Short mmCIF file of C-alpha atoms and ligand atoms in Angstrom, two decimals:
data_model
loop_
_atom_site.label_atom_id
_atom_site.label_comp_id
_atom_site.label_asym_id
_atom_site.label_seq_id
_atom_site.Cartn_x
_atom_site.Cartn_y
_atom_site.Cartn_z
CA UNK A 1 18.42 -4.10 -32.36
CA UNK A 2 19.20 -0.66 -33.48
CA UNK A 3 16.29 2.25 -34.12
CA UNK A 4 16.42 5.40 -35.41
CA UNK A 5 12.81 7.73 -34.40
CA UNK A 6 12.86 10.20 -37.29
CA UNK A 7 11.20 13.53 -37.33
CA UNK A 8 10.04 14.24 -33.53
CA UNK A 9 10.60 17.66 -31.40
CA UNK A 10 12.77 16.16 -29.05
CA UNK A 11 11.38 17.32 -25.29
CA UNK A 12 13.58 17.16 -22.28
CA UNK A 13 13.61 18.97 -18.79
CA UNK A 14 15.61 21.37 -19.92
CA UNK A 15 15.11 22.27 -23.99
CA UNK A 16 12.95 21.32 -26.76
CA UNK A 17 14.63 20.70 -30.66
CA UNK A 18 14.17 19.34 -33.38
CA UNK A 19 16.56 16.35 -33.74
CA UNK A 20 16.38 12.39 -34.71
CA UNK A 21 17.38 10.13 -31.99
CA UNK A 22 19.57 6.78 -32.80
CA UNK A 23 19.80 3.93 -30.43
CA UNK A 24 21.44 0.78 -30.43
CA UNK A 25 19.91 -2.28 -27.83
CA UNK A 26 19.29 -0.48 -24.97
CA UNK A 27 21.77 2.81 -24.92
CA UNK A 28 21.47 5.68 -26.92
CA UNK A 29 24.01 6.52 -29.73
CA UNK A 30 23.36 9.52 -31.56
CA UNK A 31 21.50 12.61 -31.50
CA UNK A 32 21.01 14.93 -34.21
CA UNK A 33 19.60 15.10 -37.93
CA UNK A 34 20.63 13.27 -41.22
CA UNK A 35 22.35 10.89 -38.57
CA UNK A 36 24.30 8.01 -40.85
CA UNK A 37 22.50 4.68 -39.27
CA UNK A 38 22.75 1.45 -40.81
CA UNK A 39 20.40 0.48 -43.60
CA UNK A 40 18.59 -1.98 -42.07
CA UNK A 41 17.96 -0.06 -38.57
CA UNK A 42 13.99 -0.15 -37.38
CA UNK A 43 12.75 3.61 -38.16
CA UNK A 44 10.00 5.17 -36.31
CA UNK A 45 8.50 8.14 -38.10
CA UNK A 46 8.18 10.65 -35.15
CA UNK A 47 6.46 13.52 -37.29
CA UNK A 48 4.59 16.09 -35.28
CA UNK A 49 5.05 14.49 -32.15
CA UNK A 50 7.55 14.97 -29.13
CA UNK A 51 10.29 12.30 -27.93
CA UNK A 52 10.67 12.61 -24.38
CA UNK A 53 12.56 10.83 -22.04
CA UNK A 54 10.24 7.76 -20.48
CA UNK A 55 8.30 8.61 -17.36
CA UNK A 56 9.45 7.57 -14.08
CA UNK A 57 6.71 6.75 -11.09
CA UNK A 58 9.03 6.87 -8.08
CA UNK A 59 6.08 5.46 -5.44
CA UNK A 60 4.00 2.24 -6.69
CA UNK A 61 3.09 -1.01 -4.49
CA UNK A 62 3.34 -4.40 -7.10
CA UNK A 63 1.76 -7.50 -5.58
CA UNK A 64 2.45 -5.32 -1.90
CA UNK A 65 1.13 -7.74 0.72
CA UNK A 66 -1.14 -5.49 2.75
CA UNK A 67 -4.39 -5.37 5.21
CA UNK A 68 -4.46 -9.28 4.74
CA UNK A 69 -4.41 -9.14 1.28
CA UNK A 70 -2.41 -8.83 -1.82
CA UNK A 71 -2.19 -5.72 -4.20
CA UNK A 72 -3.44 -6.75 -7.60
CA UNK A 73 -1.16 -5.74 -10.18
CA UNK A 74 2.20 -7.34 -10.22
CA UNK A 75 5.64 -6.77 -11.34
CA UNK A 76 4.51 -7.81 -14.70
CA UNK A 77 1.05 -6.37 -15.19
CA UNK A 78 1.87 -3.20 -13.79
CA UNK A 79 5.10 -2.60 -15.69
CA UNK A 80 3.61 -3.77 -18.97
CA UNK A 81 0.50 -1.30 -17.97
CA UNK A 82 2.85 1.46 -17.21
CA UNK A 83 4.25 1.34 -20.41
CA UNK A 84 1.41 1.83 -21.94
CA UNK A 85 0.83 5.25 -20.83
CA UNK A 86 3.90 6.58 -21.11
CA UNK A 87 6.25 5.20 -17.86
CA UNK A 88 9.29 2.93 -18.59
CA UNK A 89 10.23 2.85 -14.61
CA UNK A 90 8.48 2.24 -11.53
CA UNK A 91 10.55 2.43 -8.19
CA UNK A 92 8.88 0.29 -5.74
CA UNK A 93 9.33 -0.61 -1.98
CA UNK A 94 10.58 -3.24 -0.14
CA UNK A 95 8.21 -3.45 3.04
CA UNK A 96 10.09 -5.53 5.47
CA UNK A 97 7.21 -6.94 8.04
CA UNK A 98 8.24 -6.01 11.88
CA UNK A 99 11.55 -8.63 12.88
CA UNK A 100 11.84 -9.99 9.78
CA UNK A 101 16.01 -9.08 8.48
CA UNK A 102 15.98 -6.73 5.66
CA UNK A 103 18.48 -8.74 3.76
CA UNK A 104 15.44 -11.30 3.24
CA UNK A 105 12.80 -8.89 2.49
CA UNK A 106 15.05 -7.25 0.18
CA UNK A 107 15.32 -10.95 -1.85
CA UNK A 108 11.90 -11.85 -1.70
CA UNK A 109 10.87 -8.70 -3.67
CA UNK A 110 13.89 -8.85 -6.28
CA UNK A 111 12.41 -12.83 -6.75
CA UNK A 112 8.55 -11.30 -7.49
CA UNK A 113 10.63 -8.54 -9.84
CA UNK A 114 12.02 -10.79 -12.01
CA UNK A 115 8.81 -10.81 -14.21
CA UNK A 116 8.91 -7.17 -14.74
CA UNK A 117 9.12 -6.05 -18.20
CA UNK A 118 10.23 -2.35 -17.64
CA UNK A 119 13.18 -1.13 -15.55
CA UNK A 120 12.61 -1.21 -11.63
CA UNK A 121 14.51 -0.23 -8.62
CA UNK A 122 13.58 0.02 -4.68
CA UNK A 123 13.33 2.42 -1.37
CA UNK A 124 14.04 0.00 1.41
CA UNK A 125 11.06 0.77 4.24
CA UNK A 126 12.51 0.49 8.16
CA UNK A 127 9.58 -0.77 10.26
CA UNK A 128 11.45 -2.04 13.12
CA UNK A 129 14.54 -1.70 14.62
CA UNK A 130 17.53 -2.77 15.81
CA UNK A 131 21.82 -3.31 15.45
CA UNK A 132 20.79 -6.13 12.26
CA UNK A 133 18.39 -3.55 10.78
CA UNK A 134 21.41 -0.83 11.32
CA UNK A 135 23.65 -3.44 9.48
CA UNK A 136 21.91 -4.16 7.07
CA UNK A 137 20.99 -0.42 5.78
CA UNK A 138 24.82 -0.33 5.25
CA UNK A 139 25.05 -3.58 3.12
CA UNK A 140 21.72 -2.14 1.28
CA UNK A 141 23.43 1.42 0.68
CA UNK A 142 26.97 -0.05 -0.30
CA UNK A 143 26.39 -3.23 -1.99
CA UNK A 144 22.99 -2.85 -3.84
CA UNK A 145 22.71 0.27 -4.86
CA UNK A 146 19.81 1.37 -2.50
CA UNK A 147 19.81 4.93 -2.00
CA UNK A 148 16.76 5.68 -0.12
CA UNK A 149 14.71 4.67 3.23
CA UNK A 150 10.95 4.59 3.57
CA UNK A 151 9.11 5.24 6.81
CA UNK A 152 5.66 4.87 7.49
CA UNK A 153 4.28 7.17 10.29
CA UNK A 154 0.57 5.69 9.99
CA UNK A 155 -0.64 2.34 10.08
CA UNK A 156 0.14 1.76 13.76
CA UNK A 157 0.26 -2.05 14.84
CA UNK A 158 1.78 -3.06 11.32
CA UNK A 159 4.36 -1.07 9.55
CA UNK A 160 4.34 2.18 11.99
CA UNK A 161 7.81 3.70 12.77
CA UNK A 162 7.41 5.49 16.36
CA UNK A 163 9.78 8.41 16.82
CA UNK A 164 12.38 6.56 18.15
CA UNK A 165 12.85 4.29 15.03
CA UNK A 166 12.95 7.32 12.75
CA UNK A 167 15.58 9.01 15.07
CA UNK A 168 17.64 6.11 14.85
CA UNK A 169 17.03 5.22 11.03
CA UNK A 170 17.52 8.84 9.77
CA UNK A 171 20.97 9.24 11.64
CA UNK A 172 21.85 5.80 10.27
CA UNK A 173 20.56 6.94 6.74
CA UNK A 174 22.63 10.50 7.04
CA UNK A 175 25.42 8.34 7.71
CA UNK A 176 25.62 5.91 4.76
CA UNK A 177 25.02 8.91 2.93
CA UNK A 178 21.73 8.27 1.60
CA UNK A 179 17.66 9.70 1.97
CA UNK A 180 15.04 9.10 3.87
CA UNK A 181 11.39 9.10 3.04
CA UNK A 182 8.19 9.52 4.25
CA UNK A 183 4.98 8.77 4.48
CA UNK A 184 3.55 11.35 6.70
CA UNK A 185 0.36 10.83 8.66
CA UNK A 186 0.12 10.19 12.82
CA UNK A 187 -0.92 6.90 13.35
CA UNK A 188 -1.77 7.34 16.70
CA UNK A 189 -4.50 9.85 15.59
CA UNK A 190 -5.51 7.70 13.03
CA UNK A 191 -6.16 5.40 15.30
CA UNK A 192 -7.92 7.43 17.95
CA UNK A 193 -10.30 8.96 15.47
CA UNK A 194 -11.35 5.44 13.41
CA UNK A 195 -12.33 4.45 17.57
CA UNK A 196 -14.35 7.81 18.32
CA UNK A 197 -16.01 7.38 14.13
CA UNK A 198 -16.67 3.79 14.75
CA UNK A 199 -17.61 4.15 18.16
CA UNK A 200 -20.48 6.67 16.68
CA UNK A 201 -21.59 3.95 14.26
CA UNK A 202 -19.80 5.39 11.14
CA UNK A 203 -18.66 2.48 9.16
CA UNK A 204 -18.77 3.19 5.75
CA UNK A 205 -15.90 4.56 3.24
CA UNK A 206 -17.30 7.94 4.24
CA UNK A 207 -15.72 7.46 7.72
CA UNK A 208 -11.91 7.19 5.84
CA UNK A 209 -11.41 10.53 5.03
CA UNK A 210 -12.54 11.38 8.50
CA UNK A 211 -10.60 9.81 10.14
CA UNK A 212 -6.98 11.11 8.27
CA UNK A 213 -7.87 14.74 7.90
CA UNK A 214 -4.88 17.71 6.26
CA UNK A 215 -4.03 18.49 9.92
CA UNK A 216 -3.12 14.44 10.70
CA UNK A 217 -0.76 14.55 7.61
CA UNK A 218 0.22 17.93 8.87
CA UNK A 219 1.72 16.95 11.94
CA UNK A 220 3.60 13.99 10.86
CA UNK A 221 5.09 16.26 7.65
CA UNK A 222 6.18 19.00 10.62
CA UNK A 223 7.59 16.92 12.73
CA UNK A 224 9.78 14.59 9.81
CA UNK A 225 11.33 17.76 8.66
CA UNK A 226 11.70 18.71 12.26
CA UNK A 227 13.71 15.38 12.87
CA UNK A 228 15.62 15.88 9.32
CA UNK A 229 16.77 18.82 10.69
CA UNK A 230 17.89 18.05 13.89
CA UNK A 231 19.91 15.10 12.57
CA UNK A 232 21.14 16.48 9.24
CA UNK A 233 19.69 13.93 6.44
CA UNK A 234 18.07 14.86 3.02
CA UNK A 235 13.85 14.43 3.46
CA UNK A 236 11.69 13.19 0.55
CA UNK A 237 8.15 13.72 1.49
CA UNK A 238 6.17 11.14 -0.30
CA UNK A 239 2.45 11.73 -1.64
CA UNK A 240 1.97 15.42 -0.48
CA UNK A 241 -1.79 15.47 -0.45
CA UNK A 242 -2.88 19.11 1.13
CA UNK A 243 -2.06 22.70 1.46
CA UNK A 244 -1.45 22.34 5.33
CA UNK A 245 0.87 19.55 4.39
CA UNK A 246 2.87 21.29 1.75
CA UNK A 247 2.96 24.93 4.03
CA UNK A 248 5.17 22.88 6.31
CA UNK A 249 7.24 21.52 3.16
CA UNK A 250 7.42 25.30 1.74
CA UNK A 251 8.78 27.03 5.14
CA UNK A 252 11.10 24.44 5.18
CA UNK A 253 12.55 24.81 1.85
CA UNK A 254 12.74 28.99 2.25
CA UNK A 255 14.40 27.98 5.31
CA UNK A 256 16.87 26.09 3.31
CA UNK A 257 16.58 23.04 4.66
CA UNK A 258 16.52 19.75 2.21
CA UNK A 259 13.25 18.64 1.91
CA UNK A 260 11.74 16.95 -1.46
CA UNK A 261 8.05 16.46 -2.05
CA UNK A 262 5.57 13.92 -4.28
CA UNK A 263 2.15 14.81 -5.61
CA UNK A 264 0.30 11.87 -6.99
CA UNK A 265 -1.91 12.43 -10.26
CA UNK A 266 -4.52 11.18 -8.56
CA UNK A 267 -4.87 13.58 -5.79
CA UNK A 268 -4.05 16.03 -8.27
CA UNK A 269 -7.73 15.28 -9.96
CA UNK A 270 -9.87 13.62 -7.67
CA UNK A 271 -11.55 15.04 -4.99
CA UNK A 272 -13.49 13.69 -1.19
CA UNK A 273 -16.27 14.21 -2.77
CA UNK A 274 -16.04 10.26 -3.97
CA UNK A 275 -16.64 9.21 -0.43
CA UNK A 276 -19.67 10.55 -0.57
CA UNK A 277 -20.79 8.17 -3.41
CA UNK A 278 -23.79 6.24 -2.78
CA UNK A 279 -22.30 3.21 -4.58
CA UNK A 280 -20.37 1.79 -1.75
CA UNK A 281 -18.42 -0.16 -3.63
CA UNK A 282 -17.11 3.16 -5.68
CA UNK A 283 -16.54 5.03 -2.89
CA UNK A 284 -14.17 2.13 -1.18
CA UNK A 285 -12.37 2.11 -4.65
CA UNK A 286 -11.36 5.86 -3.56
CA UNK A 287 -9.89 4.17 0.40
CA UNK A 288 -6.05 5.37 0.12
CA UNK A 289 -3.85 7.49 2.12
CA UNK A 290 -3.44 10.50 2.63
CA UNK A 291 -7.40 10.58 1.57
CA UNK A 292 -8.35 12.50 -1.56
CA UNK A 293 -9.14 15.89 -0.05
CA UNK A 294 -11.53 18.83 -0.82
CA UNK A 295 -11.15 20.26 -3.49
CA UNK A 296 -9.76 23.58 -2.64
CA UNK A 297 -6.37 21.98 -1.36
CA UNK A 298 -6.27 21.34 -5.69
CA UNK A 299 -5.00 24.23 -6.33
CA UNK A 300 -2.39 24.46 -3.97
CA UNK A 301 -0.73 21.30 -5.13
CA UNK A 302 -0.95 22.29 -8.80
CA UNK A 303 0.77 25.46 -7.67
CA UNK A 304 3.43 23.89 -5.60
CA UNK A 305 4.42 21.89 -8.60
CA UNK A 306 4.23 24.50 -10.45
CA UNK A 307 6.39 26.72 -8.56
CA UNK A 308 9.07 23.99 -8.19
CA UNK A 309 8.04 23.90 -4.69
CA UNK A 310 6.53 20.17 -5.13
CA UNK A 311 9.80 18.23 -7.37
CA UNK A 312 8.07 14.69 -8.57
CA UNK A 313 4.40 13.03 -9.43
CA UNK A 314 3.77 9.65 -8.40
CA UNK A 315 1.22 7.41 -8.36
CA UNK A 316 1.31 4.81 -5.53
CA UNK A 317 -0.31 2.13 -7.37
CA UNK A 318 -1.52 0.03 -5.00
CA UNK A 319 -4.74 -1.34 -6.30
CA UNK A 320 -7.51 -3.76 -4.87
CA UNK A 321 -10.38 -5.69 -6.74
CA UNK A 322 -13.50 -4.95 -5.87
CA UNK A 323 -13.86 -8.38 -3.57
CA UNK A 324 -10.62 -7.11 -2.04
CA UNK A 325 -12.44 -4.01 -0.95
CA UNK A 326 -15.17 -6.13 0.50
CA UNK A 327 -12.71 -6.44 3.42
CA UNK A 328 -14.07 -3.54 4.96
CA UNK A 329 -17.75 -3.84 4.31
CA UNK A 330 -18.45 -3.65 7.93
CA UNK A 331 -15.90 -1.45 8.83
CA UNK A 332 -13.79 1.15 6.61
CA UNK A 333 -10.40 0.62 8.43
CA UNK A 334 -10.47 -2.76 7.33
CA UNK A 335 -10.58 -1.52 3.68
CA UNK A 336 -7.67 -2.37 1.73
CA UNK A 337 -5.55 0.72 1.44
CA UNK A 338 -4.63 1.81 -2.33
CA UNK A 339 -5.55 2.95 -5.73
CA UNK A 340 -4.22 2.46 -9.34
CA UNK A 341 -3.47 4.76 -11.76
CA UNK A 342 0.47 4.14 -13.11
CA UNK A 343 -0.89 3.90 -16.32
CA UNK A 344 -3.01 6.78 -16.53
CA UNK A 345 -0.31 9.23 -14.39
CA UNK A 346 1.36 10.85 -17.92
CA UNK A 347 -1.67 11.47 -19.50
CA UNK A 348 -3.41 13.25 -16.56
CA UNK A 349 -0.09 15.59 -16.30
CA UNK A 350 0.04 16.36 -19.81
CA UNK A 351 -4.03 16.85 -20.19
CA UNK A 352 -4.31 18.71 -17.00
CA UNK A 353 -1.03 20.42 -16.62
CA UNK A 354 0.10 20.91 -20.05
CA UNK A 355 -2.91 21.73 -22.00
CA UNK A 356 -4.74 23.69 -19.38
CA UNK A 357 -1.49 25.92 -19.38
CA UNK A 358 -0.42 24.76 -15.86
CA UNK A 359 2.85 23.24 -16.81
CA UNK A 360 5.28 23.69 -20.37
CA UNK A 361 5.99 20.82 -22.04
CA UNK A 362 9.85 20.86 -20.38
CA UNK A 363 8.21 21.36 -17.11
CA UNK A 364 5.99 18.41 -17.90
CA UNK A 365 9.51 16.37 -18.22
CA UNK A 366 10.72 17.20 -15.03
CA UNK A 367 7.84 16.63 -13.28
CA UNK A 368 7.33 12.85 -14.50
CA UNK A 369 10.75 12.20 -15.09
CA UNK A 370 13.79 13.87 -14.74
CA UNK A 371 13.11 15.19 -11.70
CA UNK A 372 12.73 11.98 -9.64
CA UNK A 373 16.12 10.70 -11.88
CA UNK A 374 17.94 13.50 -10.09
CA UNK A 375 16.48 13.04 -6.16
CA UNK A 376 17.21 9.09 -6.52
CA UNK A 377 20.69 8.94 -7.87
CA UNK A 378 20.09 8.00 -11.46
CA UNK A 379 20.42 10.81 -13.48
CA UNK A 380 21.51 10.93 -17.00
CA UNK A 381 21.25 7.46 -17.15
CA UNK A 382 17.57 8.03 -16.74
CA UNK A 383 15.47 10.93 -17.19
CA UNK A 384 17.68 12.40 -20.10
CA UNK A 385 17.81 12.00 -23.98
CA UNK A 386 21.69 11.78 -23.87
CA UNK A 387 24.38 10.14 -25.53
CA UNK A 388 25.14 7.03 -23.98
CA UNK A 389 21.63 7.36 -22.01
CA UNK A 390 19.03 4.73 -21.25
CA UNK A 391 17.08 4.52 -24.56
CA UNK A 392 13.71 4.73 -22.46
CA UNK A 393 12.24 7.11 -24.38
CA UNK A 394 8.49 7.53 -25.45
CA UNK A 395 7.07 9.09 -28.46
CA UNK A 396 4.58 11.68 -27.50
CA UNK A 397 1.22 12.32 -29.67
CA UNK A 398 -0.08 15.78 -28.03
CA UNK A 399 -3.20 15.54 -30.74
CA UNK A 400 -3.92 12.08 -29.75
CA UNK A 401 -6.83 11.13 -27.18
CA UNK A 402 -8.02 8.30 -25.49
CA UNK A 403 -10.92 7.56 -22.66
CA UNK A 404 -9.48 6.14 -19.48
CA UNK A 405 -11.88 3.46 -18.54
CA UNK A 406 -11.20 0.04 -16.47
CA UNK A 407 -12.84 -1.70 -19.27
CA UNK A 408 -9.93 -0.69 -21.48
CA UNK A 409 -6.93 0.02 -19.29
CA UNK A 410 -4.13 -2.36 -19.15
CA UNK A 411 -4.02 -2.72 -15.49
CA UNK A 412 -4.94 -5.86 -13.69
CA UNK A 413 -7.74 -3.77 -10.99
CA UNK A 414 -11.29 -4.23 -12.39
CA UNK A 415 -11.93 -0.35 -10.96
CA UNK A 416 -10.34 3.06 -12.83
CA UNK A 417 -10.58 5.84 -10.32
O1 URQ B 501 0.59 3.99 2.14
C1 URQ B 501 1.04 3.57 1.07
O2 URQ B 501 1.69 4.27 0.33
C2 URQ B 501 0.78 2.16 0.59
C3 URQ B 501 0.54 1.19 1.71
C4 URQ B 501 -0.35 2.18 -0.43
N1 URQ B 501 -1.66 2.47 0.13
C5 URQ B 501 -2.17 3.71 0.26
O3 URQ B 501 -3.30 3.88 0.71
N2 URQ B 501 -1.48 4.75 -0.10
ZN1 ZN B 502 1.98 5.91 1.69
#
């Protein structure tokens, strides 16, 4: 199938122009204007809008089997929901339970993506380890293309790496030439402050946020880049959720060192104020981590992406149905970890960063695009309006609006946050 989109302001990281864009199946051909396509090519009049390269949402969770349950949205409804808004790949994670072989993991989750209908690709998570898991990075990094390694540093007793598996797993990683990734919180504080908050009778959703404050995600962000440094491997800080979290992220970039870092649009928008809700089922519809923080810590994220300081926006769709939630009625760390939002991510960058003057309309590329392309290996096939390119590209409306709302969203979560 060929199709020419005629008319647009073509918007990459880089440059915006005025050009037509030809593609044939899945690559594109030509880029220019009065382009000499075939008659009978599919043309998409582009006037007055921009033609950017399709979003990429480096962090989301399909069908992730977690807390005792199962995220929501799968590798179909959440691509086909993605695409909706703008994203045309997700990067996911395969989450390899404690002593069970990587190799496996890594099969079961290609099996559930095989109903996707966008592009996909996977971090590989290390939450155990030992000479198999060592192995078995190297067949990952050589053989199928995996470039990057996940660690968890919260949620102790399930997927927790201690110190000494992220000392082995990053010099492995720096090794095979590859990155490692983070999530950064201290599960063992985590877990000592959901005891003391319980142990005073707080149970609600309001005890979350409590119990993961900036200085828990702090820590963990300090001492990841400390252990990057030490051993010499490229850091990718994933959902970057406060100022005290990004200051260690900034002094480590002035000092040089190689350290990426995510914001999600959610905690871009949404502040701890939600936990506060009287609804309890609304304010367990807010339970992820890092928590959404007050508001002040806003502004600092906006200006670390801004300044270049933050490279990528993310989402980590993870998202629970209400009944999911009910989990935790009795007890917030039983609440199902994880929001939605990969279809809504583009349109709360371009509202909030674009047309409140935050970010240009290149910058706006970069940040949910190009950018991530780059950090995981896949640049210009991705995250570029090329010759030869992916044709993922997405015709951009700037005039248009719409009303988010979980009664109209195409995600498979019965709650919008
Ligand atoms: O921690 C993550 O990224 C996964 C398990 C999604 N849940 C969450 O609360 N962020
Ligand atoms: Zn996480």
């Amino acid at each position: 199938m060929s199709v020419l989109i005629k008319g647009g302001t073509v918007v990459t990281a880089d440059r915006t122009f005025r050009a037509d864009i030809y593609s044939e199946g899945e690559t594109i051909k030509a880029i220019g204007e009065n382009l000499d396509v075939p008659s009978n090519c599919e043309v998409i009049d582009a006037g007055g809008c921009y033609v950017m390269p399709g979003g990429i949402d480096p962090q989301t969770h399909m069908q992730l089997p977690f807390m005792g349950t199962n995220a929501i949205d799968d590798f179909y409804t959440g691509t086909t929901a993605m695409m909706t808004g703008g994203t045309t790949m997700l990067i996911d994670f395969v989450i390899p339970a404690p002593k069970t072989k990587l190799m496996d993991a890594f099969q079961t989750w290609k099996g559930w993506a095989e109903k996707a209908s966008a592009d996909y690709s996977f971090h590989v998570a290390i939450t155990w380890w030992d000479e198999t898991v060592k192995q078995d990075m190297k067949t990952l990094a050589t053989e199928c293309g995996v470039n990057s390694f996940k660690h968890f540093m919260a949620y102790k007793g399930a997927i927790m790496a201690d110190d000494e598996i992220l000392v082995k797993s990053f010099e492995n990683a720096r090794d095979l030439g590859t990155m490692v990734t983070v999530h950064a919180e201290n599960g063992e504080l985590v877990e000592h402050l959901q005891k003391k908050l319980l142990k005073q009778g707080i149970t609600g959703p309001e005890g979350h946020p409590l119990s993961r404050p900036p200085e828990v995600e702090a820590e963990a962000a300090q001492r990841a880049i400390r252990l990057a440094e030490m051993i010499g491997v490229p850091l990718y800080i994933v959902h970057t959720s406060s100022k005290a979290a990004l200051d260690a992220v900034i002094e480590a970039r002035l000092r040089g060192q190689i350290v990426f870092s995510e914001v999600l649009s959610q905690h871009l928008v949404v502040d701890d104020s939600v936990y506060r809700d009287k609804d309890w089922n609304t304010a367990a519809h807010y339970v992820m981590s890092p928590p959404f923080r007050p508001k002040e810590n806003q502004e600092a994220l906006w200006n670390g992406l801004q300044s270049g300081m933050i490279q990528t926006t993310a989402t980590d769709h993870c998202s629970f149905k209400t009944e999911q939630k009910q989990m935790g009625r009795n007890d917030f760390t039983k609440i199902p970890n994880g929001t939605g939002g990969l279809e809504d991510r583009m349109n709360i960058l371009w509202h909030h960063g674009v047309n409140k003057g935050r970010l240009t309309p290149n910058e706006f590329v970069a940040a949910t695009s190009t950018n991530a392309a780059k950090i995981f290996n896949i640049y210009p096939r991705k995250g570029a309006i090329i010759e030869g390119a992916d044709a993922d590209i997405i015709v951009w409306d700037p005039e248009k609006t719409k009303t988010i709302s979980a009664k109209t969203h195409h995600q498979a979560v019965d709650f919008n946050i």
